[in-house]
Structure formats: structure tokens, C-alpha cells
Amino acid sequence: MKLRKLLCLIALLICSIMIGQTNAAHNPVVRVLTFNILHGATTKGDFNLDVLAKVIQDAKPDFVALQEVDFMTNRAKKYDLVTELGWRTKLVPLFGKAMSYDDGEYGEGILSKHTFINTRNVALPHSPQNEPRAALEVITMLPSGDTIAFVGTHLDHLKDATDRIAQTKHVNTTFSQNRYPTILAGDLNDVPGSIPISILEEVWNASYDENNIAPTYPSDHPAKKIDYVMFLPKDRWKILETKVIQDTVASDHCAYLVTLELLDKK
């Protein structure tokens, strides 16, 4: 009788472990790419959108944050770049204006495997003489039924960090209030340990390895990390893999790919 009870307990324990492994195996996995596309020009200056599209397609992302995106500008030959790239990659496109430029617009782009429940384009603070910046957000539902937010942004590029600091504080204030697990991706124009990145990391968990920081810029000889993927809440995401994608023709930035697992609520 005692042996039978023991065997039953062992069977229950095995079932419990298997159920836990099954649940873990079914946690949704999200592939996130951030890519500064140099307003559609390649480093050869030949405006080859197929080269950009190939970098994106080869990464097989669920979400892409695009920076330096032109909409109907003269320099981009009057193309709507994010829509063109969406068509080439079979991803859903969205453009968010940061400012008017060259008889068109300039700002952020998002490409997504999934349709949008809601979107918003958040203007970020900037000094009057400096370029406006924005953070573009989509709310979407994954095939698992989980709702998440994805935010793409491009912070100020000047050596003086005044605007970047103000922008990171605004990003923290705005998106830390989100109801859903949120991913932030983009060209943040500063290095790990800088004041702007440290401000973000008060709220967000960054995906880079502090002991082995992989640089992302410039693409021909990467020397510093300025392209990031971050997330919140910190206990809802697990980093599975990170990869710097170096294509010296597609852009002056490397693309940065991060694979994340969305964890169950504790």
C-alpha cells in the first residue's frame, strides 16, 4: 500500500513537471528588430530598398522599429518608405511623423507581423533649434492571445545630451503607465552608462550584455552601441538571443535583433 502511494506521488510529480514544461514551451516568442535605414539610401548612395528589405526578411522579425524614415520627400524620390518596405517584406506598415522635411515628412516607422488594435505617435520634447523627435507605439495581440505594446523611437543625435535626457524622461513617464507588457526599440544615440541610457534603465530592462557590449555603429567598423531593444515590466520578458546584423551597404547602422519570450504573470 505504501509503495502504491509512493508511486502515485511520483506520477503526480512527473505530471506536474511535464505540465510546467508544456506551459513554458507555449510561452509566446517575439523577434524584434531595430534598424536605422538612412532615409532609404544605402552607404553607396544608390537608394536600393531591396537591400534594406533583404536585411529585414532574413531576420524573420515579428516587429521592426525603423528610424530615419522618409515619407514622400524629394530625396526619397517621393516614396512612402515604410509602406514600400512593408510591401517587400509582407509586414504591416505604419509611419509616424516627427517633422516636415524636404517637401514631405520624416520620422519613425514600424513593421509588424500582426495587425494593430491601437496606435499613437508621441511627440518628444526638444529645444526649439533642434530636430523634433517622436516615439511611435502600436498595441497588438499575439497569436497566443496576449496583448503587448511595441514602441519605436529615435532620440536626438547631438553631442549635447540635453534633449536626449528630456526625451528619455518623457519616454519613461509616458510608457511606464502602459497596461500591457511593452517593448521599446530604436536608435537612442548614446552609449551604455551614459546619462540618457541610465535614465531609461531605471524603468526598462535592456537586452545587451553588460560584460560583452556588442557595438552597432558604424556598420563598416562598429565601434559603439547606440541601437537598443528594452522592455518592461522586467519580470514579464526573458532574453533568448541577441544578434548584431552587420550589412555595410544597407545602412551606416547595423540592425539589432533580439528574441524575447513573454513570461506568464507571477
JSON list of N, CA, C and O in Angstrom, two decimals, residues 128-148:
[
{"chain": "A", "resi": 128, "resn": "PRO", "atom": "N", "xyz": [14.01, 74.36, -29.26]},
{"chain": "A", "resi": 128, "resn": "PRO", "atom": "CA", "xyz": [13.41, 74.96, -30.46]},
{"chain": "A", "resi": 128, "resn": "PRO", "atom": "C", "xyz": [14.29, 74.88, -31.70]},
{"chain": "A", "resi": 128, "resn": "PRO", "atom": "O", "xyz": [13.79, 74.73, -32.81]},
{"chain": "A", "resi": 129, "resn": "GLN", "atom": "N", "xyz": [15.61, 74.96, -31.51]},
{"chain": "A", "resi": 129, "resn": "GLN", "atom": "CA", "xyz": [16.51, 74.97, -32.65]},
{"chain": "A", "resi": 129, "resn": "GLN", "atom": "C", "xyz": [16.89, 73.56, -33.13]},
{"chain": "A", "resi": 129, "resn": "GLN", "atom": "O", "xyz": [17.55, 73.41, -34.17]},
{"chain": "A", "resi": 130, "resn": "ASN", "atom": "N", "xyz": [16.47, 72.53, -32.41]},
{"chain": "A", "resi": 130, "resn": "ASN", "atom": "CA", "xyz": [16.86, 71.16, -32.75]},
{"chain": "A", "resi": 130, "resn": "ASN", "atom": "C", "xyz": [15.72, 70.39, -33.42]},
{"chain": "A", "resi": 130, "resn": "ASN", "atom": "O", "xyz": [14.56, 70.80, -33.37]},
{"chain": "A", "resi": 131, "resn": "GLU", "atom": "N", "xyz": [16.07, 69.26, -34.02]},
{"chain": "A", "resi": 131, "resn": "GLU", "atom": "CA", "xyz": [15.08, 68.44, -34.73]},
{"chain": "A", "resi": 131, "resn": "GLU", "atom": "C", "xyz": [14.03, 67.88, -33.78]},
{"chain": "A", "resi": 131, "resn": "GLU", "atom": "O", "xyz": [14.37, 67.38, -32.71]},
{"chain": "A", "resi": 132, "resn": "PRO", "atom": "N", "xyz": [12.77, 67.93, -34.18]},
{"chain": "A", "resi": 132, "resn": "PRO", "atom": "CA", "xyz": [11.73, 67.22, -33.41]},
{"chain": "A", "resi": 132, "resn": "PRO", "atom": "C", "xyz": [11.96, 65.72, -33.46]},
{"chain": "A", "resi": 132, "resn": "PRO", "atom": "O", "xyz": [12.49, 65.19, -34.44]},
{"chain": "A", "resi": 133, "resn": "ARG", "atom": "N", "xyz": [11.54, 65.05, -32.41]},
{"chain": "A", "resi": 133, "resn": "ARG", "atom": "CA", "xyz": [11.64, 63.59, -32.34]},
{"chain": "A", "resi": 133, "resn": "ARG", "atom": "C", "xyz": [10.31, 63.02, -31.87]},
{"chain": "A", "resi": 133, "resn": "ARG", "atom": "O", "xyz": [9.49, 63.72, -31.28]},
{"chain": "A", "resi": 134, "resn": "ALA", "atom": "N", "xyz": [10.10, 61.72, -32.11]},
{"chain": "A", "resi": 134, "resn": "ALA", "atom": "CA", "xyz": [8.83, 61.10, -31.77]},
{"chain": "A", "resi": 134, "resn": "ALA", "atom": "C", "xyz": [9.04, 59.66, -31.32]},
{"chain": "A", "resi": 134, "resn": "ALA", "atom": "O", "xyz": [10.08, 59.06, -31.59]},
{"chain": "A", "resi": 135, "resn": "ALA", "atom": "N", "xyz": [8.04, 59.13, -30.63]},
{"chain": "A", "resi": 135, "resn": "ALA", "atom": "CA", "xyz": [8.01, 57.72, -30.27]},
{"chain": "A", "resi": 135, "resn": "ALA", "atom": "C", "xyz": [6.69, 57.16, -30.80]},
{"chain": "A", "resi": 135, "resn": "ALA", "atom": "O", "xyz": [5.62, 57.63, -30.44]},
{"chain": "A", "resi": 136, "resn": "LEU", "atom": "N", "xyz": [6.78, 56.17, -31.67]},
{"chain": "A", "resi": 136, "resn": "LEU", "atom": "CA", "xyz": [5.62, 55.59, -32.34]},
{"chain": "A", "resi": 136, "resn": "LEU", "atom": "C", "xyz": [5.27, 54.26, -31.66]},
{"chain": "A", "resi": 136, "resn": "LEU", "atom": "O", "xyz": [6.12, 53.38, -31.54]},
{"chain": "A", "resi": 137, "resn": "GLU", "atom": "N", "xyz": [4.01, 54.13, -31.24]},
{"chain": "A", "resi": 137, "resn": "GLU", "atom": "CA", "xyz": [3.59, 52.95, -30.49]},
{"chain": "A", "resi": 137, "resn": "GLU", "atom": "C", "xyz": [2.44, 52.23, -31.20]},
{"chain": "A", "resi": 137, "resn": "GLU", "atom": "O", "xyz": [1.53, 52.86, -31.73]},
{"chain": "A", "resi": 138, "resn": "VAL", "atom": "N", "xyz": [2.51, 50.89, -31.18]},
{"chain": "A", "resi": 138, "resn": "VAL", "atom": "CA", "xyz": [1.38, 50.08, -31.61]},
{"chain": "A", "resi": 138, "resn": "VAL", "atom": "C", "xyz": [1.00, 49.14, -30.47]},
{"chain": "A", "resi": 138, "resn": "VAL", "atom": "O", "xyz": [1.85, 48.66, -29.73]},
{"chain": "A", "resi": 139, "resn": "ILE", "atom": "N", "xyz": [-0.30, 48.91, -30.34]},
{"chain": "A", "resi": 139, "resn": "ILE", "atom": "CA", "xyz": [-0.82, 47.88, -29.46]},
{"chain": "A", "resi": 139, "resn": "ILE", "atom": "C", "xyz": [-1.31, 46.75, -30.35]},
{"chain": "A", "resi": 139, "resn": "ILE", "atom": "O", "xyz": [-2.05, 46.98, -31.31]},
{"chain": "A", "resi": 140, "resn": "THR", "atom": "N", "xyz": [-0.89, 45.52, -30.05]},
{"chain": "A", "resi": 140, "resn": "THR", "atom": "CA", "xyz": [-1.25, 44.40, -30.91]},
{"chain": "A", "resi": 140, "resn": "THR", "atom": "C", "xyz": [-1.48, 43.15, -30.08]},
{"chain": "A", "resi": 140, "resn": "THR", "atom": "O", "xyz": [-1.03, 43.06, -28.93]},
{"chain": "A", "resi": 141, "resn": "MET", "atom": "N", "xyz": [-2.21, 42.20, -30.66]},
{"chain": "A", "resi": 141, "resn": "MET", "atom": "CA", "xyz": [-2.43, 40.92, -30.00]},
{"chain": "A", "resi": 141, "resn": "MET", "atom": "C", "xyz": [-1.63, 39.84, -30.71]},
{"chain": "A", "resi": 141, "resn": "MET", "atom": "O", "xyz": [-1.73, 39.68, -31.93]},
{"chain": "A", "resi": 142, "resn": "LEU", "atom": "N", "xyz": [-0.87, 39.09, -29.94]},
{"chain": "A", "resi": 142, "resn": "LEU", "atom": "CA", "xyz": [-0.09, 37.98, -30.48]},
{"chain": "A", "resi": 142, "resn": "LEU", "atom": "C", "xyz": [-1.01, 36.79, -30.75]},
{"chain": "A", "resi": 142, "resn": "LEU", "atom": "O", "xyz": [-2.11, 36.71, -30.20]},
{"chain": "A", "resi": 143, "resn": "PRO", "atom": "N", "xyz": [-0.59, 35.83, -31.58]},
{"chain": "A", "resi": 143, "resn": "PRO", "atom": "CA", "xyz": [-1.40, 34.64, -31.83]},
{"chain": "A", "resi": 143, "resn": "PRO", "atom": "C", "xyz": [-1.77, 33.89, -30.55]},
{"chain": "A", "resi": 143, "resn": "PRO", "atom": "O", "xyz": [-2.78, 33.19, -30.51]},
{"chain": "A", "resi": 144, "resn": "SER", "atom": "N", "xyz": [-0.96, 34.03, -29.51]},
{"chain": "A", "resi": 144, "resn": "SER", "atom": "CA", "xyz": [-1.24, 33.38, -28.22]},
{"chain": "A", "resi": 144, "resn": "SER", "atom": "C", "xyz": [-2.42, 34.00, -27.49]},
{"chain": "A", "resi": 144, "resn": "SER", "atom": "O", "xyz": [-2.92, 33.45, -26.51]},
{"chain": "A", "resi": 145, "resn": "GLY", "atom": "N", "xyz": [-2.87, 35.18, -27.96]},
{"chain": "A", "resi": 145, "resn": "GLY", "atom": "CA", "xyz": [-3.94, 35.91, -27.28]},
{"chain": "A", "resi": 145, "resn": "GLY", "atom": "C", "xyz": [-3.42, 36.98, -26.34]},
{"chain": "A", "resi": 145, "resn": "GLY", "atom": "O", "xyz": [-4.21, 37.75, -25.78]},
{"chain": "A", "resi": 146, "resn": "ASP", "atom": "N", "xyz": [-2.10, 37.05, -26.15]},
{"chain": "A", "resi": 146, "resn": "ASP", "atom": "CA", "xyz": [-1.51, 38.08, -25.29]},
{"chain": "A", "resi": 146, "resn": "ASP", "atom": "C", "xyz": [-1.46, 39.42, -26.02]},
{"chain": "A", "resi": 146, "resn": "ASP", "atom": "O", "xyz": [-1.08, 39.49, -27.19]},
{"chain": "A", "resi": 147, "resn": "THR", "atom": "N", "xyz": [-1.82, 40.48, -25.31]},
{"chain": "A", "resi": 147, "resn": "THR", "atom": "CA", "xyz": [-1.74, 41.84, -25.86]},
{"chain": "A", "resi": 147, "resn": "THR", "atom": "C", "xyz": [-0.45, 42.49, -25.37]},
{"chain": "A", "resi": 147, "resn": "THR", "atom": "O", "xyz": [-0.13, 42.45, -24.19]},
{"chain": "A", "resi": 148, "resn": "ILE", "atom": "N", "xyz": [0.29, 43.08, -26.31]},
{"chain": "A", "resi": 148, "resn": "ILE", "atom": "CA", "xyz": [1.54, 43.77, -25.96]},
{"chain": "A", "resi": 148, "resn": "ILE", "atom": "C", "xyz": [1.59, 45.12, -26.68]},
{"chain": "A", "resi": 148, "resn": "ILE", "atom": "O", "xyz": [0.83, 45.37, -27.61]}
]
